[in-house]
Short mmCIF file of C-alpha atoms and ligand atoms in Angstrom, two decimals:
data_model
loop_
_atom_site.label_atom_id
_atom_site.label_comp_id
_atom_site.label_asym_id
_atom_site.label_seq_id
_atom_site.Cartn_x
_atom_site.Cartn_y
_atom_site.Cartn_z
CA MET J 1 128.26 128.04 96.27
CA SER J 2 130.53 126.63 99.05
CA LEU J 3 134.36 126.74 99.02
CA PHE J 4 135.99 124.15 101.12
CA VAL J 5 139.77 124.09 101.65
CA ILE J 6 140.96 120.81 103.37
CA PHE J 7 144.38 120.68 104.91
CA GLY J 8 145.65 117.18 105.62
CA ALA J 9 143.94 116.13 102.30
CA THR J 10 145.88 112.83 102.00
CA GLY J 11 145.09 111.79 105.48
CA ASP J 12 142.90 108.93 106.61
CA LEU J 13 140.22 111.32 108.21
CA VAL J 14 139.54 113.02 104.81
CA SER J 15 139.02 109.72 103.02
CA ARG J 16 137.11 108.11 105.72
CA LYS J 17 134.84 110.94 107.02
CA LEU J 18 135.10 114.22 105.37
CA MET J 19 134.91 113.53 101.60
CA PRO J 20 132.04 110.93 102.20
CA ALA J 21 130.15 113.56 104.04
CA LEU J 22 130.65 116.12 101.34
CA TYR J 23 129.69 113.66 98.76
CA SER J 24 126.64 112.92 100.65
CA LEU J 25 125.77 116.51 101.12
CA HIS J 26 126.31 116.85 97.28
CA CYS J 27 123.89 113.89 96.60
CA LEU J 28 121.22 115.85 98.83
CA ASN J 29 121.66 118.95 96.56
CA LYS J 30 123.10 120.70 99.64
CA MET J 31 126.17 122.01 97.89
CA GLY J 32 125.95 124.52 95.09
CA ALA J 33 126.89 123.35 91.58
CA GLU J 34 129.80 125.93 91.53
CA SER J 35 131.22 124.64 94.77
CA LYS J 36 134.96 123.65 95.23
CA ILE J 37 136.87 121.49 97.44
CA ILE J 38 140.37 122.06 97.42
CA GLY J 39 142.48 119.55 99.15
CA VAL J 40 145.94 120.80 100.60
CA GLY J 41 148.70 118.40 101.50
CA ARG J 42 152.52 118.03 101.25
CA THR J 43 152.54 115.37 98.62
CA LYS J 44 153.11 116.88 95.25
CA GLN J 45 150.44 115.66 92.94
CA THR J 46 148.05 117.00 90.39
CA GLY J 47 144.25 117.68 90.87
CA GLN J 48 143.63 114.61 88.52
CA GLN J 49 145.76 112.27 90.61
CA TYR J 50 144.18 113.30 93.79
CA ARG J 51 140.52 112.92 92.04
CA ASP J 52 141.68 109.51 91.07
CA LYS J 53 142.62 108.58 94.52
CA MET J 54 139.35 109.75 96.01
CA SER J 55 137.61 107.79 93.39
CA GLU J 56 139.37 104.64 94.47
CA SER J 57 138.60 105.22 98.04
CA LEU J 58 135.07 106.33 98.19
CA GLN J 59 131.88 104.25 97.74
CA LYS J 60 129.70 105.47 95.22
CA GLU J 61 126.44 105.88 96.98
CA CYS J 62 124.75 108.03 94.51
CA PRO J 63 126.55 107.01 91.34
CA ASP J 64 124.52 109.46 89.06
CA HIS J 65 126.07 112.26 91.07
CA TRP J 66 129.59 111.07 91.13
CA ASP J 67 131.04 112.73 87.95
CA ASP J 68 129.60 116.07 89.19
CA PHE J 69 130.88 115.72 92.60
CA VAL J 70 134.47 114.55 91.64
CA ASN J 71 134.79 117.63 89.33
CA LEU J 72 134.30 119.90 92.15
CA ILE J 73 137.62 118.31 93.73
CA ASP J 74 140.99 120.13 93.13
CA TYR J 75 144.39 119.71 94.96
CA GLN J 76 147.38 122.08 95.84
CA SER J 77 150.57 120.92 97.55
CA ILE J 78 151.68 123.29 100.17
CA ASP J 79 154.46 122.98 102.64
CA ILE J 80 152.91 124.67 105.75
CA LYS J 81 156.12 125.74 107.38
CA ASP J 82 156.49 128.83 105.08
CA PRO J 83 153.43 131.23 105.23
CA LYS J 84 154.35 132.75 101.90
CA ASN J 85 153.46 129.26 100.30
CA PHE J 86 149.86 130.06 101.05
CA MET J 87 149.78 132.52 98.42
CA ASN J 88 149.61 129.63 95.87
CA LEU J 89 146.05 128.97 97.22
CA LEU J 90 144.63 132.09 95.96
CA PRO J 91 144.46 131.17 92.05
CA LYS J 92 142.87 127.72 93.17
CA LEU J 93 140.13 129.81 94.95
CA GLY J 94 138.99 131.44 91.60
CA GLU J 95 138.39 134.97 90.90
CA ASN J 96 135.42 135.70 92.87
CA TYR J 97 136.51 134.21 96.14
CA LYS J 98 136.31 137.34 98.10
CA LYS J 99 132.50 137.22 97.78
CA GLU J 100 132.27 133.71 98.94
CA ASP J 101 132.09 131.96 102.37
CA ILE J 102 135.39 129.62 102.69
CA ILE J 103 135.78 126.94 105.17
CA PHE J 104 139.32 126.02 106.14
CA TYR J 105 139.19 122.62 107.66
CA LEU J 106 142.33 121.45 109.70
CA ALA J 107 142.48 117.64 109.41
CA ILE J 108 146.06 117.78 110.34
CA PRO J 109 148.02 116.78 113.48
CA PRO J 110 147.61 119.60 116.15
CA GLN J 111 151.32 120.68 115.82
CA GLY J 112 150.39 122.23 112.53
CA TYR J 113 147.25 124.29 113.78
CA LYS J 114 149.21 127.58 114.34
CA GLN J 115 151.32 127.18 111.16
CA VAL J 116 148.15 126.97 109.04
CA SER J 117 146.58 129.98 110.90
CA ASP J 118 149.64 131.98 110.16
CA GLY J 119 149.79 131.12 106.52
CA LEU J 120 146.17 131.84 105.97
CA VAL J 121 146.70 135.24 107.74
CA TYR J 122 149.70 136.01 105.63
CA ALA J 123 147.61 135.35 102.42
CA LYS J 124 144.87 137.61 104.15
CA LEU J 125 142.44 134.65 103.98
CA ASN J 126 141.27 135.24 107.54
CA GLN J 127 139.79 138.79 106.38
CA HIS J 128 136.17 138.76 105.24
CA SER J 129 134.43 141.63 103.55
CA HIS J 130 131.54 139.95 101.75
CA GLY J 131 132.11 136.31 102.41
CA GLY J 132 132.78 134.50 105.64
CA ARG J 133 136.00 132.92 106.74
CA ARG J 134 135.83 129.83 109.07
CA LEU J 135 138.44 127.80 110.50
CA VAL J 136 137.32 124.16 111.47
CA ILE J 137 139.67 122.63 113.89
CA GLU J 138 139.67 118.90 114.84
CA LYS J 139 140.51 117.46 118.26
CA PRO J 140 142.70 117.43 120.08
CA PHE J 141 142.50 121.09 120.85
CA GLY J 142 145.52 121.47 123.09
CA PHE J 143 147.26 118.90 125.04
CA ASP J 144 146.53 120.27 128.48
CA LEU J 145 144.96 123.47 129.92
CA GLN J 146 147.83 125.63 129.35
CA SER J 147 148.35 124.60 125.70
CA ALA J 148 144.84 124.93 124.89
CA LYS J 149 144.95 128.57 126.33
CA ASP J 150 148.00 129.30 124.13
CA LEU J 151 146.33 127.97 121.10
CA ASN J 152 143.22 129.91 121.77
CA ASN J 153 145.29 133.12 122.44
CA HIS J 154 147.39 132.58 119.15
CA LEU J 155 144.12 132.16 116.98
CA HIS J 156 142.45 135.01 118.70
CA ASN J 157 145.07 137.33 117.57
CA HIS J 158 143.72 137.16 114.05
CA TRP J 159 140.58 135.32 114.16
CA ASP J 160 137.41 136.30 115.79
CA GLU J 161 135.92 133.55 118.22
CA GLU J 162 132.83 133.48 115.87
CA GLN J 163 135.25 132.25 112.96
CA ILE J 164 136.54 129.42 114.92
CA TYR J 165 134.67 126.13 114.66
CA ARG J 166 136.17 123.65 117.09
CA ILE J 167 134.58 120.18 115.99
CA ASP J 168 133.80 117.50 118.24
CA HIS J 169 131.89 114.75 116.34
CA TYR J 170 129.93 113.64 119.21
CA LEU J 171 127.90 116.88 118.99
CA GLY J 172 127.06 115.98 115.47
CA LYS J 173 125.33 112.79 116.42
CA GLU J 174 121.66 113.02 116.23
CA THR J 175 121.25 111.16 119.47
CA VAL J 176 123.35 113.71 121.23
CA GLN J 177 121.28 116.42 119.73
CA ASN J 178 118.18 114.69 120.79
CA LEU J 179 119.11 114.75 124.47
CA LEU J 180 118.32 118.65 124.26
CA VAL J 181 114.93 118.12 122.68
CA PHE J 182 114.09 115.13 124.71
CA ARG J 183 114.84 116.91 127.82
CA PHE J 184 113.20 120.36 127.15
CA GLY J 185 110.48 119.18 124.77
CA ASN J 186 108.97 116.86 127.32
CA GLU J 187 107.80 118.28 130.67
CA ILE J 188 107.20 114.81 132.13
CA PHE J 189 111.01 114.17 131.99
CA GLU J 190 112.20 117.69 132.52
CA SER J 191 110.44 118.03 135.76
CA LEU J 192 112.06 114.88 137.11
CA TRP J 193 115.61 115.77 135.93
CA ASN J 194 117.04 116.92 139.15
CA ARG J 195 118.35 115.82 142.48
CA ARG J 196 115.04 115.20 144.02
CA TYR J 197 114.24 112.29 141.62
CA VAL J 198 117.57 111.22 140.10
CA ASP J 199 119.64 108.93 142.08
CA TYR J 200 122.75 108.73 139.93
CA ILE J 201 123.65 109.31 136.49
CA GLU J 202 126.05 106.94 134.37
CA ILE J 203 127.64 107.65 131.15
CA SER J 204 129.27 104.57 129.56
CA SER J 205 131.10 104.53 126.41
CA ALA J 206 132.54 101.18 125.31
CA GLU J 207 134.67 100.14 122.23
CA ASP J 208 135.84 96.72 121.42
CA ILE J 209 138.61 97.99 119.23
CA SER J 210 142.28 98.18 120.19
CA VAL J 211 144.57 101.03 119.53
CA ALA J 212 146.73 99.01 117.07
CA ASN J 213 146.68 101.28 114.00
CA ARG J 214 146.95 104.40 115.97
CA ALA J 215 149.68 103.41 118.59
CA ALA J 216 152.03 106.48 118.30
CA TYR J 217 149.03 108.88 118.78
CA PHE J 218 147.23 106.89 121.36
CA ASP J 219 150.22 106.10 123.55
CA ARG J 220 150.80 109.98 123.72
CA ALA J 221 147.16 110.80 124.60
CA GLY J 222 145.27 107.94 126.46
CA THR J 223 141.66 107.59 127.17
CA ILE J 224 141.24 110.71 129.25
CA ARG J 225 142.51 113.01 126.60
CA ASP J 226 141.15 111.02 123.52
CA MET J 227 137.65 110.68 124.86
CA VAL J 228 136.89 112.26 128.18
CA GLN J 229 138.18 115.78 127.76
CA ASN J 230 136.08 116.17 124.62
CA HIS J 231 133.34 113.71 123.56
CA LEU J 232 132.11 112.39 126.85
CA LEU J 233 132.18 115.99 128.64
CA GLN J 234 130.25 117.35 125.89
CA VAL J 235 127.64 114.67 126.28
CA LEU J 236 127.62 115.28 130.08
CA ALA J 237 126.85 118.96 129.56
CA MET J 238 124.00 118.14 127.15
CA VAL J 239 122.49 115.90 130.05
CA THR J 240 122.98 118.35 132.80
CA LEU J 241 122.82 121.91 131.48
CA GLU J 242 120.03 124.39 132.23
CA PRO J 243 117.40 125.14 129.62
CA PRO J 244 118.84 127.57 127.19
CA ASN J 245 116.75 130.69 126.32
CA ASN J 246 116.90 129.89 122.54
CA PHE J 247 118.27 127.29 120.45
CA ASN J 248 121.33 129.39 119.17
CA ALA J 249 124.97 129.22 119.52
CA LEU J 250 125.06 131.85 122.09
CA SER J 251 122.58 130.50 124.63
CA VAL J 252 123.39 126.75 124.17
CA ARG J 253 127.08 127.29 124.56
CA ASN J 254 126.55 129.78 127.48
CA GLU J 255 124.66 127.08 129.24
CA THR J 256 127.21 124.44 128.30
CA VAL J 257 130.03 126.30 129.92
CA LYS J 258 128.03 127.11 132.96
CA VAL J 259 127.53 123.57 133.97
CA LEU J 260 131.14 122.59 133.09
CA GLN J 261 132.20 125.47 135.47
CA ASN J 262 130.28 123.81 138.30
CA LEU J 263 132.13 120.38 137.94
CA ARG J 264 133.56 119.69 141.37
CA PRO J 265 137.21 120.25 141.17
CA TRP J 266 139.38 117.18 142.08
CA THR J 267 141.65 116.96 145.27
CA GLU J 268 144.29 114.36 145.77
CA GLU J 269 141.97 112.65 148.13
CA SER J 270 139.14 112.50 145.62
CA LEU J 271 141.31 111.42 142.70
CA LYS J 272 142.49 108.44 144.98
CA GLU J 273 138.91 107.54 145.99
CA ASN J 274 137.02 108.11 142.72
CA VAL J 275 139.04 107.68 139.59
CA ILE J 276 140.11 104.33 138.31
CA LEU J 277 142.54 104.00 135.41
CA GLY J 278 143.20 100.73 133.47
CA GLN J 279 145.15 99.07 130.73
CA TYR J 280 144.05 95.97 128.64
CA ALA J 281 145.84 92.81 129.14
CA SER J 282 146.01 89.86 126.68
CA ASN J 283 143.10 87.41 126.93
CA GLN J 284 142.08 84.31 124.96
CA LEU J 285 138.52 84.65 123.62
CA GLY J 286 137.52 81.31 122.24
CA GLU J 287 140.10 80.56 119.39
CA LYS J 288 141.42 84.12 119.51
CA LYS J 289 144.12 85.43 121.46
CA ILE J 290 143.83 89.11 122.06
CA LEU J 291 146.95 91.11 122.53
CA GLY J 292 147.38 93.22 125.64
CA TYR J 293 148.19 96.81 125.26
CA HIS J 294 151.91 96.42 126.01
CA GLU J 295 152.27 93.82 123.20
CA GLU J 296 150.93 96.04 120.49
CA ALA J 297 153.29 97.38 118.07
CA GLY J 298 154.34 100.73 118.81
CA ILE J 299 153.62 100.74 122.51
CA ALA J 300 156.47 101.47 125.04
CA PRO J 301 156.83 98.44 127.18
CA ASN J 302 156.57 100.34 130.34
CA SER J 303 153.81 102.71 129.07
CA ARG J 304 151.47 104.00 131.83
CA THR J 305 148.87 105.33 129.26
CA GLU J 306 145.37 104.53 130.19
CA THR J 307 143.10 102.51 127.84
CA PHE J 308 140.27 102.71 130.40
CA ALA J 309 138.91 105.19 133.05
CA ALA J 310 136.00 105.02 135.38
CA MET J 311 135.26 107.94 137.70
CA LYS J 312 132.80 109.27 140.07
CA PHE J 313 132.21 112.92 140.51
CA PHE J 314 129.63 115.66 141.17
CA ILE J 315 128.28 118.84 139.88
CA ASP J 316 127.89 121.58 142.31
CA ASN J 317 124.89 123.57 141.58
CA SER J 318 121.20 123.52 142.89
CA ARG J 319 119.84 120.98 140.51
CA TRP J 320 122.63 118.30 140.75
CA THR J 321 124.24 118.78 144.22
CA GLY J 322 124.70 115.35 145.79
CA VAL J 323 123.92 113.31 142.69
CA PRO J 324 126.90 111.11 141.71
CA ILE J 325 127.74 111.03 138.05
CA TYR J 326 129.70 108.03 137.03
CA LEU J 327 131.63 107.77 133.71
CA ARG J 328 133.34 104.67 132.19
CA VAL J 329 135.06 104.57 129.09
CA GLY J 330 137.50 102.17 127.34
CA LYS J 331 139.10 100.30 124.56
CA ARG J 332 138.88 96.48 124.23
CA LEU J 333 135.49 96.20 126.20
CA PRO J 334 132.97 93.45 125.23
CA HIS J 335 131.56 95.70 122.25
CA ARG J 336 130.76 99.17 121.04
CA VAL J 337 128.17 100.92 122.94
CA THR J 338 127.67 104.41 124.25
CA GLU J 339 124.79 105.22 126.63
CA VAL J 340 123.58 107.79 129.06
CA ILE J 341 121.74 106.20 131.89
CA VAL J 342 119.56 108.23 134.28
CA HIS J 343 118.79 106.22 137.50
CA PHE J 344 115.92 107.38 139.34
CA HIS J 345 115.39 107.03 143.27
CA LYS J 346 113.77 103.79 144.31
CA THR J 347 110.31 103.86 145.87
CA PRO J 348 110.70 104.80 149.39
CA HIS J 349 108.11 102.49 150.87
CA PRO J 350 106.55 99.90 148.41
CA ALA J 351 103.76 97.97 149.93
CA PHE J 352 104.97 94.89 148.05
CA LYS J 353 108.12 93.23 147.45
CA ILE J 354 110.11 94.61 144.62
CA ASN J 355 112.23 91.66 143.21
CA SER J 356 114.35 93.78 140.90
CA LYS J 357 117.57 95.36 142.11
CA GLU J 358 117.04 97.83 139.41
CA GLY J 359 114.98 100.95 140.03
CA ASN J 360 113.32 103.09 137.29
CA MET J 361 116.04 103.67 134.62
CA LEU J 362 116.06 105.69 131.51
CA VAL J 363 118.54 104.69 128.96
CA ILE J 364 119.41 106.93 126.23
CA ARG J 365 121.36 104.92 123.62
CA ILE J 366 123.76 107.17 121.76
CA GLN J 367 124.91 104.21 119.69
CA PRO J 368 124.47 101.54 118.19
CA ASP J 369 120.70 100.57 117.99
CA GLU J 370 120.14 104.15 118.80
CA GLY J 371 116.97 104.78 120.97
CA ILE J 372 115.50 105.28 124.16
CA LEU J 373 114.54 102.70 126.87
CA LEU J 374 112.58 103.24 130.01
CA LYS J 375 112.54 100.60 132.43
CA PHE J 376 109.88 100.17 135.10
CA ILE J 377 108.36 97.98 137.65
CA MET J 378 105.36 95.92 136.79
CA LYS J 379 103.08 93.25 138.35
CA LYS J 380 103.73 89.84 137.00
CA PRO J 381 100.36 88.45 135.70
CA GLY J 382 98.84 85.93 138.18
CA ASN J 383 98.31 85.43 142.01
CA GLY J 384 99.80 87.60 144.45
CA PHE J 385 101.78 90.72 143.87
CA GLU J 386 105.06 89.55 142.35
CA THR J 387 106.83 92.41 140.49
CA THR J 388 109.25 92.42 137.57
CA ASN J 389 111.07 95.14 135.64
CA VAL J 390 109.90 95.75 132.13
CA ASN J 391 110.97 97.75 128.87
CA MET J 392 109.33 100.61 127.12
CA ASP J 393 111.52 101.44 124.24
CA PHE J 394 111.78 103.47 120.99
CA HIS J 395 114.30 102.74 118.20
CA TYR J 396 115.34 105.34 115.68
CA GLN J 397 115.44 102.61 113.14
CA ASP J 398 111.51 102.57 113.28
CA LEU J 399 111.10 106.18 112.10
CA LYS J 400 109.85 106.75 108.78
CA GLU J 401 112.39 109.76 108.36
CA ASN J 402 115.66 108.72 107.02
CA PHE J 403 118.05 108.48 110.05
CA ARG J 404 121.50 109.62 109.09
CA THR J 405 124.40 108.56 111.36
CA ASN J 406 126.98 110.56 109.75
CA ALA J 407 127.86 113.24 112.25
CA TYR J 408 130.12 114.90 109.85
CA GLU J 409 127.61 115.62 107.26
CA ARG J 410 125.56 117.73 110.00
CA LEU J 411 128.57 119.54 111.27
CA LEU J 412 129.91 120.47 107.82
CA MET J 413 126.46 121.67 106.79
CA ASP J 414 126.42 123.96 110.00
CA ALA J 415 129.92 125.23 109.30
CA LEU J 416 128.73 126.06 105.74
CA ILE J 417 125.69 128.00 107.03
CA GLY J 418 127.74 129.59 109.87
CA ASP J 419 125.92 128.03 112.74
CA ALA J 420 128.49 127.26 115.53
CA THR J 421 125.78 125.85 118.04
CA LEU J 422 127.18 122.38 117.82
CA TYR J 423 130.76 123.36 117.97
CA ALA J 424 132.77 123.86 121.10
CA ARG J 425 133.51 127.45 122.22
CA SER J 426 137.10 128.43 123.58
CA ASP J 427 135.87 128.76 127.33
CA ALA J 428 134.14 125.35 127.23
CA VAL J 429 137.19 123.39 125.91
CA GLU J 430 139.28 125.17 128.50
CA GLN J 431 136.95 124.22 131.27
CA CYS J 432 137.25 120.64 130.09
CA TRP J 433 140.81 120.68 130.29
CA LYS J 434 140.58 122.24 133.74
CA PHE J 435 138.69 119.12 134.79
CA VAL J 436 140.99 116.43 133.32
CA ASP J 437 144.36 118.26 134.09
CA PRO J 438 144.54 117.01 137.71
CA ILE J 439 143.82 113.47 136.64
CA LEU J 440 146.64 113.69 133.87
CA GLN J 441 149.10 115.03 136.35
CA TRP J 442 148.18 112.28 139.01
CA ARG J 443 148.63 109.77 136.39
CA ASP J 444 152.02 111.24 135.33
CA SER J 445 153.14 111.59 138.88
CA GLY J 446 153.28 107.76 139.01
CA LYS J 447 150.95 107.74 141.99
CA ALA J 448 147.94 106.74 140.31
CA PRO J 449 147.58 102.88 140.04
CA ILE J 450 147.08 101.50 136.54
CA HIS J 451 144.89 98.51 136.87
CA GLN J 452 145.14 95.65 134.44
CA TYR J 453 141.80 94.12 132.81
CA LYS J 454 141.38 91.30 130.53
CA ALA J 455 140.73 92.41 126.90
CA GLY J 456 137.12 91.75 126.26
CA SER J 457 135.84 92.30 129.63
CA TRP J 458 134.19 95.45 131.25
CA GLY J 459 137.33 96.82 132.90
CA PRO J 460 139.08 96.35 136.13
CA GLU J 461 137.26 95.13 139.23
CA GLU J 462 137.99 98.34 140.92
CA ALA J 463 135.60 100.05 138.52
CA ASP J 464 132.86 97.72 139.78
CA LYS J 465 133.79 98.46 143.22
CA LEU J 466 133.84 102.07 142.77
CA VAL J 467 129.94 102.08 142.10
CA GLU J 468 128.99 99.07 144.25
CA LYS J 469 130.44 100.73 147.53
CA GLN J 470 127.71 103.36 147.11
CA GLY J 471 124.90 100.72 146.47
CA HIS J 472 124.99 101.35 142.97
CA GLN J 473 125.52 99.48 139.80
CA TRP J 474 126.89 99.73 136.28
CA ARG J 475 124.44 98.72 133.51
CA TYR J 476 126.25 96.14 131.41
CA PRO J 477 124.53 96.83 128.13
CA CYS J 478 124.09 94.28 125.39
CA ARG J 479 124.70 95.07 121.86
CA ASN J 480 121.00 96.04 121.43
CA LEU J 481 119.18 98.53 123.36
CA SER J 482 116.44 96.26 124.96
CA ASP J 483 119.06 93.81 126.20
CA GLU J 484 117.49 90.80 124.19
CA GLU J 485 119.53 87.73 125.31
CA ASN J 486 121.08 86.67 122.06
CA TYR J 487 122.51 90.19 121.82
CA CYS J 488 124.32 89.95 125.31
CA SER J 489 126.83 86.95 124.61
CA LEU J 490 130.47 88.26 124.14
C1 BG6 A 1 137.82 109.64 118.16
C2 BG6 A 1 138.71 108.88 119.09
O1 BG6 A 1 137.68 110.93 118.62
O2 BG6 A 1 136.35 108.99 118.69
C3 BG6 A 1 138.81 107.50 118.80
O3 BG6 A 1 140.04 109.41 118.82
C4 BG6 A 1 137.49 106.87 119.06
O4 BG6 A 1 139.69 106.81 119.57
C5 BG6 A 1 136.34 107.65 118.31
O5 BG6 A 1 137.51 105.37 118.80
C6 BG6 A 1 135.01 107.23 118.68
O6 BG6 A 1 134.13 107.72 117.82
P1 BG6 A 1 132.62 106.84 117.47
O7 BG6 A 1 131.91 107.87 116.77
O8 BG6 A 1 133.05 105.76 116.69
O9 BG6 A 1 132.13 106.64 118.86
#
């Protein structure tokens, strides 16, 4: 049996991600028949009205199970401002709730996190005797280092760290988890995974969407807070951490925080040299006019919020010292793609001419067309010793096993069984803020240039110069992993 209490029940995240994930777990028989899902929101409505709304918004992937599933759902209206209101939850939880594990999911704006925690504490719902009590908290966890510390301290007054599950849906992605298995399960790669063989590492995360429907949130946050502080630094940690002793929450999260602690701190000089911030400008793509960031409804005309960031930085430890790490992320880029690329050193003295500018490259495609691609040099058939760069690739879609892309399913299941390995720990979240805070302060000081780039391009040319001045290159990935030509056009 599982008890889920979801705060923010009428919000977009619940109907788009959480309910579909719970429904899917139900279809897979992973939730007991006695389970309950209690939606909590400010709107006054009955359980039946809420069930009807869910019924309208969810796709019935396994229709035979729908009636059973929808009957697990109930609703309670609570104004979270007054802790006493949380007592209304108790009757909804049923008589035996003390013996059961309860997941409290905070799918609400961050201003409400402390209030919900205080209300649950008031109703003694943080205390566990037989059943576990877990608090799952969405991002953003804090607005900067200081507010993240404050929030951690506030929660730690009444909840043990083991009860707090900070969700980062990138850690729920199969392809991100596979980074660990790929690295530590394959000695042929792990033995090359260091400064002696790796020339540089690139992490690129592009989206073609604008910020149109989330302008108010995004204009306050920006790309560094929205994507770098959490998702991309977690991916970076998976690519660069040392082998954990065990595959459990303690070991994996210890190694995660260790590598994040080794990120080289920014100086005023290194920010100027190595961080490029950008904002998309309008563009005409064929028949279509794409609005610039400043033309989007809800964006302040003089906003300096970045929709793009590219940066070069280092990890100061014995494995990675001297290896540049490039990170590039943005909205309104040519298409949606997230990749990690490990660029290996070039052959020091080839006895023949290598035509390709690219060296050996391992591309780990996080999404879409999830898979792994190794690029290597080969002789072109025929006379002489002409060379070419060829692909060796693996695509998840070729697996017989059902490849599930819904990160929330995996993470909710883990919360249910009390496995926090794929959730961010307080010290890791604070380390990530420590790394990005100087970039945000530099931006807010007005000293950081905000470069314009045409919507639908790969970002400002300054981002290209950043890597080219080192003799390096970004990969400009196509929509499919193997870069077949018809997937490359914009
Ligand atoms: C969210 C960000 O956390 O992640 C969004 O707030 C972003 O701005 C999204 O679009 C990207 O997630 P995914 O899984 O589509 O890569």
